[in-house]
PDB file of C-alpha atoms in Angstrom:
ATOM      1  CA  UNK A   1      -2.636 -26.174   4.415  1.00 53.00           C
ATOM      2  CA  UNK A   2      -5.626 -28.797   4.496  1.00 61.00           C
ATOM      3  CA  UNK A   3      -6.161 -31.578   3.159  1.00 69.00           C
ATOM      4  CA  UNK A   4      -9.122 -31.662   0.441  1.00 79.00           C
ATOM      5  CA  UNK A   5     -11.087 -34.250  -1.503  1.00 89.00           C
ATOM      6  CA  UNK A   6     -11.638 -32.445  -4.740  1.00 91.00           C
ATOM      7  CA  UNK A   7     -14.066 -35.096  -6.607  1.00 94.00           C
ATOM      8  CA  UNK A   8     -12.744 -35.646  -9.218  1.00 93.00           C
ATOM      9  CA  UNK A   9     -14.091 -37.899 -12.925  1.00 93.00           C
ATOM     10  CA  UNK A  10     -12.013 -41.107 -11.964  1.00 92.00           C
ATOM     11  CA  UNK A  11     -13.258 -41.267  -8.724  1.00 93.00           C
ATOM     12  CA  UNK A  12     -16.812 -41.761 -10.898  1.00 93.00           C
ATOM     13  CA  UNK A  13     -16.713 -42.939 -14.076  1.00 91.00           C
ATOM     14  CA  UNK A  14     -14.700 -46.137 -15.068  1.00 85.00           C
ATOM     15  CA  UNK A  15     -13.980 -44.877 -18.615  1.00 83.00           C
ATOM     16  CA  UNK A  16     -11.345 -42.270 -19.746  1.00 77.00           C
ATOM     17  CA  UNK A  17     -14.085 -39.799 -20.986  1.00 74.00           C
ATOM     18  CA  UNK A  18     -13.279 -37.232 -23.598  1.00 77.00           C
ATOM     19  CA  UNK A  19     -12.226 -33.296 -23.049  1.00 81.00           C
ATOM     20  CA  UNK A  20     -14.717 -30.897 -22.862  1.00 84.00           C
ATOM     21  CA  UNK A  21     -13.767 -29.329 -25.919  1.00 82.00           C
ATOM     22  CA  UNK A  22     -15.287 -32.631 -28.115  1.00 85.00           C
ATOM     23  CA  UNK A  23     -18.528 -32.643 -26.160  1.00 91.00           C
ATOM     24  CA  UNK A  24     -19.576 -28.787 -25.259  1.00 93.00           C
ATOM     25  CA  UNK A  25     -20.432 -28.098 -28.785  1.00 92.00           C
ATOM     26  CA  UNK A  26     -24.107 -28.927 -28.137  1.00 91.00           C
ATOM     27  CA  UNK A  27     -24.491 -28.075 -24.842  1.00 95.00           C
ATOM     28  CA  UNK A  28     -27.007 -24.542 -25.276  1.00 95.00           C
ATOM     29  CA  UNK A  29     -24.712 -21.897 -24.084  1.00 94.00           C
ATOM     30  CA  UNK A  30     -26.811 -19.509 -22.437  1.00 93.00           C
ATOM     31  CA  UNK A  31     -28.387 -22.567 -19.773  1.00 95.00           C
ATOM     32  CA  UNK A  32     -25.452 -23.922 -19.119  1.00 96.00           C
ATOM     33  CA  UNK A  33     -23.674 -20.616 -17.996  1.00 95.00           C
ATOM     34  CA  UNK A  34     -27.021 -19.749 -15.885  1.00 95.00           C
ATOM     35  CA  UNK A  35     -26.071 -23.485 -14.239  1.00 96.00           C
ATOM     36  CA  UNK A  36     -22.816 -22.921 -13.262  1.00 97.00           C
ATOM     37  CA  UNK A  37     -23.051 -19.163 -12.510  1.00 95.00           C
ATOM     38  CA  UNK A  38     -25.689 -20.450 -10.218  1.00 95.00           C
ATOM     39  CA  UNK A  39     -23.552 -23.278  -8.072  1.00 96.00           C
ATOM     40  CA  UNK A  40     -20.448 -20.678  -7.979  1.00 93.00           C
ATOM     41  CA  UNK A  41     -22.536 -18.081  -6.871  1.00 91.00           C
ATOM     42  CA  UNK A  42     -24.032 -20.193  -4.133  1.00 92.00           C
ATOM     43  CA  UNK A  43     -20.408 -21.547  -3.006  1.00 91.00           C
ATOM     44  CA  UNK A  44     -19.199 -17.516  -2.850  1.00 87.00           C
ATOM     45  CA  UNK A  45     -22.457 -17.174  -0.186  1.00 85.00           C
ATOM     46  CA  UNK A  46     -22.519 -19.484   1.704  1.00 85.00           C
ATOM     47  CA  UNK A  47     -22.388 -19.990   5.083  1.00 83.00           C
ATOM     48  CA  UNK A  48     -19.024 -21.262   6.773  1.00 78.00           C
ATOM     49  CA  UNK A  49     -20.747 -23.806   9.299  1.00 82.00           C
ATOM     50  CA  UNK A  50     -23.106 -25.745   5.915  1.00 87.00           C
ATOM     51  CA  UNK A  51     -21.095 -29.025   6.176  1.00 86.00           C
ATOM     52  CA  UNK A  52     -23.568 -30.415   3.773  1.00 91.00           C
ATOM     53  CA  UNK A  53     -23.383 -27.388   1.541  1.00 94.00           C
ATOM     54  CA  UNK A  54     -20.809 -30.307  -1.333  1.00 94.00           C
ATOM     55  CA  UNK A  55     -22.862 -33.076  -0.878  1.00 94.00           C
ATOM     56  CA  UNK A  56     -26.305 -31.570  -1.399  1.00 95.00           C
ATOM     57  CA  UNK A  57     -25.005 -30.172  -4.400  1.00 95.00           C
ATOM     58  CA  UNK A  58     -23.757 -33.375  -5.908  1.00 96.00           C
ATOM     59  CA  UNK A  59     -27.441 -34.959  -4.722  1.00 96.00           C
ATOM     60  CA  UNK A  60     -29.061 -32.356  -6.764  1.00 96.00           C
ATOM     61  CA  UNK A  61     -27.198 -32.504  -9.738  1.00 97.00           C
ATOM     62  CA  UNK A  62     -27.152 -36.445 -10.098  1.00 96.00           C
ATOM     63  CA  UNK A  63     -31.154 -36.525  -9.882  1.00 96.00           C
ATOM     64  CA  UNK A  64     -30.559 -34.287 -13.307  1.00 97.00           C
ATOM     65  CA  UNK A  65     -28.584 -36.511 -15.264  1.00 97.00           C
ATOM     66  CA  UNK A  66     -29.568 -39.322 -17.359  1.00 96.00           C
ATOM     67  CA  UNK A  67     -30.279 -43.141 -15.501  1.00 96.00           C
ATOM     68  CA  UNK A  68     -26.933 -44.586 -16.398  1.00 94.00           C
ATOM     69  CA  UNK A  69     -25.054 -41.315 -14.946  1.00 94.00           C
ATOM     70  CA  UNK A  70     -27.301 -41.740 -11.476  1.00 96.00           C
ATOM     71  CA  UNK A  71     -26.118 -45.225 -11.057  1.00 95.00           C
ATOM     72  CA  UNK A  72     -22.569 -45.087 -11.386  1.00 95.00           C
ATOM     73  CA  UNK A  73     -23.362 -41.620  -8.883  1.00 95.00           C
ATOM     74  CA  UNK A  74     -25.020 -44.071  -6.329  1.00 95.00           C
ATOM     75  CA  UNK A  75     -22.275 -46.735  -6.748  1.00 94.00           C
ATOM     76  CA  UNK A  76     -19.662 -44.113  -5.586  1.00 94.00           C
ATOM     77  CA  UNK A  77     -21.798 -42.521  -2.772  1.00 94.00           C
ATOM     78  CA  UNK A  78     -22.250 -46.343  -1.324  1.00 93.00           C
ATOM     79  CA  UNK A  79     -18.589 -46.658  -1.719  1.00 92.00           C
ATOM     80  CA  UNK A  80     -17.429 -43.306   0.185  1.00 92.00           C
ATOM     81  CA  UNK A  81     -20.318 -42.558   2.230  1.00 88.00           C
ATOM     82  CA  UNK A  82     -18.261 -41.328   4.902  1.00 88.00           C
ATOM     83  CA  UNK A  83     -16.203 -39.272   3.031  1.00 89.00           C
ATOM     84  CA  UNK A  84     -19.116 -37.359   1.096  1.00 90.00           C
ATOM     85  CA  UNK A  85     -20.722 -36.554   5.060  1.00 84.00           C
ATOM     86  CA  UNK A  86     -17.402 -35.488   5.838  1.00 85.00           C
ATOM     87  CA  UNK A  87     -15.759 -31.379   5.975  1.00 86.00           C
ATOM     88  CA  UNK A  88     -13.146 -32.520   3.676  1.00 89.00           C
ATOM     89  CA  UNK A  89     -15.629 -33.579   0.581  1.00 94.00           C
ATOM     90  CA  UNK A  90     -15.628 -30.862  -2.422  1.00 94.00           C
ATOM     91  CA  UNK A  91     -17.565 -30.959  -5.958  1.00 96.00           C
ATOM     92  CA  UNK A  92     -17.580 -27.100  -6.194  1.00 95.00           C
ATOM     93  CA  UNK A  93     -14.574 -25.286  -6.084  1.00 92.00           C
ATOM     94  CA  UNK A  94     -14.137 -21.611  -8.422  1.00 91.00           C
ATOM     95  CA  UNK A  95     -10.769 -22.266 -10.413  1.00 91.00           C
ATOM     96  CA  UNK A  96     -13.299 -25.182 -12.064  1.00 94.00           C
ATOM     97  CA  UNK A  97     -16.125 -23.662 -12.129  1.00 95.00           C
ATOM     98  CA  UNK A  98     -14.570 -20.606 -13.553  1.00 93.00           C
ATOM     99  CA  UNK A  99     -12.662 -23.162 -15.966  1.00 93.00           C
ATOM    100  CA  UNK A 100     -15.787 -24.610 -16.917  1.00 95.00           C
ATOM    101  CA  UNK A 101     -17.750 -20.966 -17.835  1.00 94.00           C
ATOM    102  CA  UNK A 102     -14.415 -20.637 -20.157  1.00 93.00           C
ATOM    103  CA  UNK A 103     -14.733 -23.560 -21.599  1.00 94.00           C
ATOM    104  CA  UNK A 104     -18.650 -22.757 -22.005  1.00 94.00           C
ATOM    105  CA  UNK A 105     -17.953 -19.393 -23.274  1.00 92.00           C
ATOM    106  CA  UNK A 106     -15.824 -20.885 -25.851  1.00 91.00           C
ATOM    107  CA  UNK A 107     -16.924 -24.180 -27.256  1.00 92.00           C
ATOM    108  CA  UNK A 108     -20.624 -24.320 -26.239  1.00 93.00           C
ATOM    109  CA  UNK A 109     -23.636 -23.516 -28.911  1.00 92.00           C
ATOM    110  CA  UNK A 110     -24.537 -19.760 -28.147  1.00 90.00           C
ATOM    111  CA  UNK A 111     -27.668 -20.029 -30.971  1.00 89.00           C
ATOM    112  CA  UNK A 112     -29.032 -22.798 -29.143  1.00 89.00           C
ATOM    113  CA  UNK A 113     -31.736 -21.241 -26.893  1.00 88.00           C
ATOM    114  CA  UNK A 114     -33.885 -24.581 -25.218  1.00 93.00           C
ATOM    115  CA  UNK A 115     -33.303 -25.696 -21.234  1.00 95.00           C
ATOM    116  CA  UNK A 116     -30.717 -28.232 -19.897  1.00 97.00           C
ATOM    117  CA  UNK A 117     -31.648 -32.068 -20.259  1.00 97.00           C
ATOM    118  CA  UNK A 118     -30.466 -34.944 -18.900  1.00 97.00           C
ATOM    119  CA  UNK A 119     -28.371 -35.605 -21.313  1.00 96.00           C
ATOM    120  CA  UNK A 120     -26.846 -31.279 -20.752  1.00 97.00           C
ATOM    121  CA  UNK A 121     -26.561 -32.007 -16.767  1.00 97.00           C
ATOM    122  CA  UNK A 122     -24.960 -35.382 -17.386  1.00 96.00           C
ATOM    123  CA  UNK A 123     -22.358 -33.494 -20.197  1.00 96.00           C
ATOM    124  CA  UNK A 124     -21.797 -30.670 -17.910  1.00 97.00           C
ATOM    125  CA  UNK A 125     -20.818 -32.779 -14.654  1.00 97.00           C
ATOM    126  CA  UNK A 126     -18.340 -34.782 -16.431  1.00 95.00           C
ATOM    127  CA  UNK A 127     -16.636 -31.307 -17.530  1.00 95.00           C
ATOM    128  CA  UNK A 128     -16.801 -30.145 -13.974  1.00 96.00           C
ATOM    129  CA  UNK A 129     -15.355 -33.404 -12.480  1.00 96.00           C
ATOM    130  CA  UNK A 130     -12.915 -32.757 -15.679  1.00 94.00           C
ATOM    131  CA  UNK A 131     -11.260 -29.862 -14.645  1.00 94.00           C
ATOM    132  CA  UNK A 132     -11.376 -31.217 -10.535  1.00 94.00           C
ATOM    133  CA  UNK A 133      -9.421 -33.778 -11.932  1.00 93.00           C
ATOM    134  CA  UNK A 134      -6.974 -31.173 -13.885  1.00 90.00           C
ATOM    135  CA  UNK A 135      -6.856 -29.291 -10.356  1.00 88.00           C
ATOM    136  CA  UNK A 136      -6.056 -32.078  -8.252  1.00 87.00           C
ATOM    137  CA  UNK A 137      -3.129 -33.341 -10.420  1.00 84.00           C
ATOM    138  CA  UNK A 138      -1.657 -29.792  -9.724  1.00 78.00           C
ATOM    139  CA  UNK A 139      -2.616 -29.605  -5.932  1.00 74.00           C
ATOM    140  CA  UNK A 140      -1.115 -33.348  -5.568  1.00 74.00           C
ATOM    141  CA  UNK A 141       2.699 -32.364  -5.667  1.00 65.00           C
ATOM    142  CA  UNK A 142       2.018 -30.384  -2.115  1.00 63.00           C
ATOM    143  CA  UNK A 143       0.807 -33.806  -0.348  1.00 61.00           C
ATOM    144  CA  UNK A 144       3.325 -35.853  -2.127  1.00 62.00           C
ATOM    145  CA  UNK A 145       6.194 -34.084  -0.552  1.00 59.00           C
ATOM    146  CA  UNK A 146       9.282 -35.938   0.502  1.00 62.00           C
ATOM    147  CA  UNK A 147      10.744 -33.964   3.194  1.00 60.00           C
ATOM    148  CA  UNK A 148      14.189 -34.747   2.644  1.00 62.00           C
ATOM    149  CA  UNK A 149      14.289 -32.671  -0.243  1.00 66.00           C
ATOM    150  CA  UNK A 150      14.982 -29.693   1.786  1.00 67.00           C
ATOM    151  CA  UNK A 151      12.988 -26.720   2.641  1.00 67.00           C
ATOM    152  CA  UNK A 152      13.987 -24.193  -0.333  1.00 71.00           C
ATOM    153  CA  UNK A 153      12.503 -26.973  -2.441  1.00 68.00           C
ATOM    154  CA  UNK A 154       9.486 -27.437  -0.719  1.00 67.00           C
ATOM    155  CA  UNK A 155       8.836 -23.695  -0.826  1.00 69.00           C
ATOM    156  CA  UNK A 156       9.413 -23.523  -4.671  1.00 70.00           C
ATOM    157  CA  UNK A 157       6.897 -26.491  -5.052  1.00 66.00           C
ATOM    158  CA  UNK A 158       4.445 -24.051  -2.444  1.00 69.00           C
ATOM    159  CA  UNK A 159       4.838 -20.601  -4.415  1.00 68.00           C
ATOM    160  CA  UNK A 160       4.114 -22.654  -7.453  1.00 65.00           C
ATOM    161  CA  UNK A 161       1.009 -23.259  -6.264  1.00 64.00           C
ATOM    162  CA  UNK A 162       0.019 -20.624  -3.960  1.00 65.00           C
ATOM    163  CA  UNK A 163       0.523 -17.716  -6.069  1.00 61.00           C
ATOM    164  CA  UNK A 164      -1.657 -19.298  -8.429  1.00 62.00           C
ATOM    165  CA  UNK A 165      -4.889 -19.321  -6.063  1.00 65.00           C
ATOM    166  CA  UNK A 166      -4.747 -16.175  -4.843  1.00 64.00           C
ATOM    167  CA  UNK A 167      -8.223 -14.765  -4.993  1.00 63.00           C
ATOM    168  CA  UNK A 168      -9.589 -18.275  -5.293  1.00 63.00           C
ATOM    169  CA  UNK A 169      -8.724 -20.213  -2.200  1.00 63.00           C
ATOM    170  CA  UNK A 170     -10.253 -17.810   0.730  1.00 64.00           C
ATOM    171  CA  UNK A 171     -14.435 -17.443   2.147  1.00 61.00           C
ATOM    172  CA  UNK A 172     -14.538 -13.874   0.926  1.00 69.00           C
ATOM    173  CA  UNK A 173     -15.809 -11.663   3.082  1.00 76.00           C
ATOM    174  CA  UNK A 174     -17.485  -9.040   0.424  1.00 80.00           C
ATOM    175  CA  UNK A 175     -17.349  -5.912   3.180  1.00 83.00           C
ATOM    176  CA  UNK A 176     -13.386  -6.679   3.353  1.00 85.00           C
ATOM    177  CA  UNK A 177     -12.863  -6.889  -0.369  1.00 86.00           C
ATOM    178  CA  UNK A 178     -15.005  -3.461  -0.885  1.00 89.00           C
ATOM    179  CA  UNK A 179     -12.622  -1.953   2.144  1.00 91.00           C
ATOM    180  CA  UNK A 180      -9.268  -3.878  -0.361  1.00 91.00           C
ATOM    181  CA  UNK A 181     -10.616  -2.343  -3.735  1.00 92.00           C
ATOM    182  CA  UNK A 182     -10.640   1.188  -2.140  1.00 95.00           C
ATOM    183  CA  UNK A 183      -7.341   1.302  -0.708  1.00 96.00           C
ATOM    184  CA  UNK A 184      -5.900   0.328  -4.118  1.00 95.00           C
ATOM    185  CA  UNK A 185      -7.762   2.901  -6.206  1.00 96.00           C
ATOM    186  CA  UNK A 186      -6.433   5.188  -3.276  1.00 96.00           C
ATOM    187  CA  UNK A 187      -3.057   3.929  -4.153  1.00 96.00           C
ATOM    188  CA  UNK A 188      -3.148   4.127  -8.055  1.00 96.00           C
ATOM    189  CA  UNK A 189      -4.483   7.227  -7.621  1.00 95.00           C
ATOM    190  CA  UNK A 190      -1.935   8.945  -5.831  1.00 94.00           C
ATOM    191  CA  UNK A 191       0.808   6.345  -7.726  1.00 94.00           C
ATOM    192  CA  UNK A 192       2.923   8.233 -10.450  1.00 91.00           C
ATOM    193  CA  UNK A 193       3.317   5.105 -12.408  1.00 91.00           C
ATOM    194  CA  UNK A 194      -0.082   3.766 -12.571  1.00 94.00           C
ATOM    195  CA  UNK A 195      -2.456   6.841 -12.055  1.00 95.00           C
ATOM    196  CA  UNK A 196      -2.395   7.201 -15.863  1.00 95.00           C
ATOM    197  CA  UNK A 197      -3.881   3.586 -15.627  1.00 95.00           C
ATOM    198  CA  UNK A 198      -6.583   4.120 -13.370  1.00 95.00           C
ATOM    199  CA  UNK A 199      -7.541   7.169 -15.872  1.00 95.00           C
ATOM    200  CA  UNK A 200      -7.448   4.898 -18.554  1.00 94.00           C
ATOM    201  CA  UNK A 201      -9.795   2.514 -17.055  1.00 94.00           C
ATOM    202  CA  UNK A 202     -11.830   5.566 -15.066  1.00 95.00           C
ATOM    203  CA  UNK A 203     -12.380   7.107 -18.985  1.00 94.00           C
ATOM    204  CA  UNK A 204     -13.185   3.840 -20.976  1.00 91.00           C
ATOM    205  CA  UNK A 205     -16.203   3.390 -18.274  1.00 92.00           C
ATOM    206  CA  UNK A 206     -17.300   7.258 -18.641  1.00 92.00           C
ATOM    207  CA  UNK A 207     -16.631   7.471 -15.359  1.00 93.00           C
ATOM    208  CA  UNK A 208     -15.119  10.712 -13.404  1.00 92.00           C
ATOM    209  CA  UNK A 209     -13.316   8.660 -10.050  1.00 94.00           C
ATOM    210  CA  UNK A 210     -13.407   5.572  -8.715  1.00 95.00           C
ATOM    211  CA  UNK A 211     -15.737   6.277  -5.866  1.00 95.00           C
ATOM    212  CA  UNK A 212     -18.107   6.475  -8.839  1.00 94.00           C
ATOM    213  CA  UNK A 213     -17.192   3.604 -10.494  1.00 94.00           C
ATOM    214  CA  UNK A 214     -17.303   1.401  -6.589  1.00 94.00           C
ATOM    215  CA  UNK A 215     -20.767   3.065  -5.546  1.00 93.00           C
ATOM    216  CA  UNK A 216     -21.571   1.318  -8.902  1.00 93.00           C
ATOM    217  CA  UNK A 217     -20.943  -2.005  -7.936  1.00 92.00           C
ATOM    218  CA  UNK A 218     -21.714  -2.037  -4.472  1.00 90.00           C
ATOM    219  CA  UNK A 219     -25.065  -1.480  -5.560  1.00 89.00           C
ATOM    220  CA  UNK A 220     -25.270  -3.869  -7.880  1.00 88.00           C
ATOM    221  CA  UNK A 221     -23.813  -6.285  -5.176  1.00 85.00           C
ATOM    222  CA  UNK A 222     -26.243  -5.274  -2.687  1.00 84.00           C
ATOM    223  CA  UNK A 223     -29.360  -6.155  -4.793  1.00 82.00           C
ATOM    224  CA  UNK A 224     -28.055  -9.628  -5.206  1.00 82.00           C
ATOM    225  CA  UNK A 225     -27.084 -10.081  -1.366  1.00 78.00           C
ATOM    226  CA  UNK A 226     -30.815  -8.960  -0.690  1.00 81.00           C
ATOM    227  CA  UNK A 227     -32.147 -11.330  -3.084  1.00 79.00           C
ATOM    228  CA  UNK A 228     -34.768 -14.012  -1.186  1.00 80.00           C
ATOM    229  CA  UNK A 229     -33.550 -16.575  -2.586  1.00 86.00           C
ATOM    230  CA  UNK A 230     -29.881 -16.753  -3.844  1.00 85.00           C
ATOM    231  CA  UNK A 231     -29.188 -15.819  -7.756  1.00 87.00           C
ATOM    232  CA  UNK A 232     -26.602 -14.161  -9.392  1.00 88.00           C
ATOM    233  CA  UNK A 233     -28.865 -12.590 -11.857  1.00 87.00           C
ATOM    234  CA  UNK A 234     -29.670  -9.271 -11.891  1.00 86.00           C
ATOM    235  CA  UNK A 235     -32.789  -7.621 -12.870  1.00 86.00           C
ATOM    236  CA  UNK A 236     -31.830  -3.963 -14.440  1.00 85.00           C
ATOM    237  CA  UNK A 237     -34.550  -1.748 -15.274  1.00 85.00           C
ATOM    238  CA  UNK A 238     -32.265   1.792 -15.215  1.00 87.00           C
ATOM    239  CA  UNK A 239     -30.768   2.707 -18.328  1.00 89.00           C
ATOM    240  CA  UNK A 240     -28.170   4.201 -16.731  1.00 89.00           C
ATOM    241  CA  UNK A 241     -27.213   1.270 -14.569  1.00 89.00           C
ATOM    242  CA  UNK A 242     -27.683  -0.789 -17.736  1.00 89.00           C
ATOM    243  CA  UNK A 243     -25.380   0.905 -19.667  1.00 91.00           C
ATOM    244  CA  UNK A 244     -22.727   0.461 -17.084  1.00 92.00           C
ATOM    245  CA  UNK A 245     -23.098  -3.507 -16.987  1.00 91.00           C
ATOM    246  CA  UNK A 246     -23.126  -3.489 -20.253  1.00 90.00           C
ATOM    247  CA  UNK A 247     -19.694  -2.135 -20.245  1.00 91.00           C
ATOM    248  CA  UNK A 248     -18.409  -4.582 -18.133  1.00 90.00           C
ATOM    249  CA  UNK A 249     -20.349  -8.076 -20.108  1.00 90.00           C
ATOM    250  CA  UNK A 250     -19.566 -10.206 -22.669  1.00 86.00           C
ATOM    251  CA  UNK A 251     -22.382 -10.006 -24.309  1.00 69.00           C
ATOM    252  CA  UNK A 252     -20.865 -12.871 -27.062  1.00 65.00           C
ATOM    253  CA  UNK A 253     -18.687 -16.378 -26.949  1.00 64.00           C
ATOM    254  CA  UNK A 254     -15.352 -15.716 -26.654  1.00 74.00           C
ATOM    255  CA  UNK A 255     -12.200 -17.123 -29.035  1.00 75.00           C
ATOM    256  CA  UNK A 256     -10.299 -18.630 -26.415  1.00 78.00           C
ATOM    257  CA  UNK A 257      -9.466 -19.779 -23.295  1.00 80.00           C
ATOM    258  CA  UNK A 258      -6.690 -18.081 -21.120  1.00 81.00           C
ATOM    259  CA  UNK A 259      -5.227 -19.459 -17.963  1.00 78.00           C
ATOM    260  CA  UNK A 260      -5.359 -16.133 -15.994  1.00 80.00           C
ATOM    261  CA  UNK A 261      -9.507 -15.840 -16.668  1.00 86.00           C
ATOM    262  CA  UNK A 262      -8.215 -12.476 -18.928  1.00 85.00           C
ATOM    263  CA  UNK A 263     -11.423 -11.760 -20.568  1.00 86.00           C
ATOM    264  CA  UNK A 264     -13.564 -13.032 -17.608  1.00 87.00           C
ATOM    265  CA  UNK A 265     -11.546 -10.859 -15.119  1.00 85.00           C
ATOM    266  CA  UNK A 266     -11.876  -8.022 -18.149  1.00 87.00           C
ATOM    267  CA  UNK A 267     -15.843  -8.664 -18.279  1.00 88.00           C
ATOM    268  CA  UNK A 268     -16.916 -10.333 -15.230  1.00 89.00           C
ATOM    269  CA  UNK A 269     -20.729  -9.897 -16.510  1.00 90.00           C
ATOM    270  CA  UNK A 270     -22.688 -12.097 -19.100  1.00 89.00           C
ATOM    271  CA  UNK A 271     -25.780 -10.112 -20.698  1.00 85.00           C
ATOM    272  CA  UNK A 272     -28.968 -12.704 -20.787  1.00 82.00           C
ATOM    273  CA  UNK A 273     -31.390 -10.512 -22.990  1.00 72.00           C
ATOM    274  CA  UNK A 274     -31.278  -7.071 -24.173  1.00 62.00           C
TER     275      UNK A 274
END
């Protein structure tokens, strides 16, 4: 285990702000996603060694936000200047990130088509530092540990928590997560109990085997990883490769959120414009 600081809106903002359910509703939906897909794409690539890969993202954002926002920013880099120039600083993490596109995905104003103000970056900050906040309340009862509470304890209070980052925690190496997804196909496939799945799934894509369906993505993968600059959007002139994303987007807001990223996990792809 190591020890993180996960910034979170108390470490901020002096007031008790409100939920991001009460103050999405204006935020244009489209922008915002485009925002954070942006940040979480950049945390999934990059490099292990960019110490200042946290702080220059919380520099960027506060020049964004409105005056008031940039001071009480400045107050708390002044504060905790060592900390922010430190390994153990972190603004962007995925569980809130991917909390936040939820939230986005849900509450924000899909209609409303105009570019992020100061006012949107200032809104969308406090909902990120929202759900750091949620996360750290939940990663707290690991560090708070009294050890002489016994070790079965302490490894209920771990599987808790553990099991409930898989996927998220880890620098994913994509070449080792291509080599993971075919070994399970391999394995359903083979499976008596959950080939009829993979069929399922195969059919509902029009696809014939799941060699077709991971030549697919690794393609679409490898345009983005080729990209000069980093972006996770995607450019698709095909029809044939567009009809396959469009099978896996939400191409609308969704009705609600859901712990386990259902819908997200479901239809990891957001359609921008037809």
């Amino acid at each position: 285990m190591q020890r993180r600081f996960l910034l979170g809106y108390s470490d901020v903002y002096n007031d008790n702000g409100s939920a991001p359910v009460h103050i999405l509703t204006n935020i244009p939906q489209l922008a915002a996603i485009e925002l954070i897909s942006h940040l979480l794409h950049l945390y999934n690539v990059r490099q292990k060694d960019d110490l200042r890969f946290q702080s220059n993202r919380l520099f960027e954002w506060m020049m964004k936000t409105t005056e008031e926002s940039k001071r009480q920013l400045l107050l708390f880099i002044q504060r905790q200047q060592n900390l922010i120039n430190g390994q153990s600083f972190v603004l962007i993490d995925r569980r809130p990130c991917l909390d936040l596109i939820q939230y986005i995905l849900v509450y924000a104003n899909p209609h409303e088509n105009s570019s992020l103000d100061a006012n949107h970056y200032t809104i969308l900050l406090k909902c990120l530092l929202y759900f750091n906040e949620v996360e750290n309340k939940i990663q707290k009862k690991l560090f708070n540990w009294e050890e002489g509470q016994g070790l079965s304890k302490f490894i209920d209070y771990i599987l808790v928590t553990q099991f409930r980052n898989i996927g998220f925690e880890r620098f994913k190496e994509f070449q080792i997560e291509f080599l993971k997804a075919f070994y399970f196909f391999e394995f359903c496939q083979y499976n008596e109990k959950y080939s009829a799945h993979l069929t399922v799934f195969l059919n509902s894509l029009g696809l014939s085997s799941y060699k077709s369906y991971l030549w697919k993505i690794f393609d679409l993968l490898h345009k983005l990883l080729e990209a000069e600059q980093p972006t996770p959007i995607m450019y698709v002139n095909d029809k044939n490769v567009s009809d396959f994303c469009l099978q896996l987007s939400i191409t609308c807001s969704i009705e609600k959120n859901n712990l386990d990223y259902q819908m997200m996990r479901s239809y990891p792809l957001f359609q921008v414009q037809q």
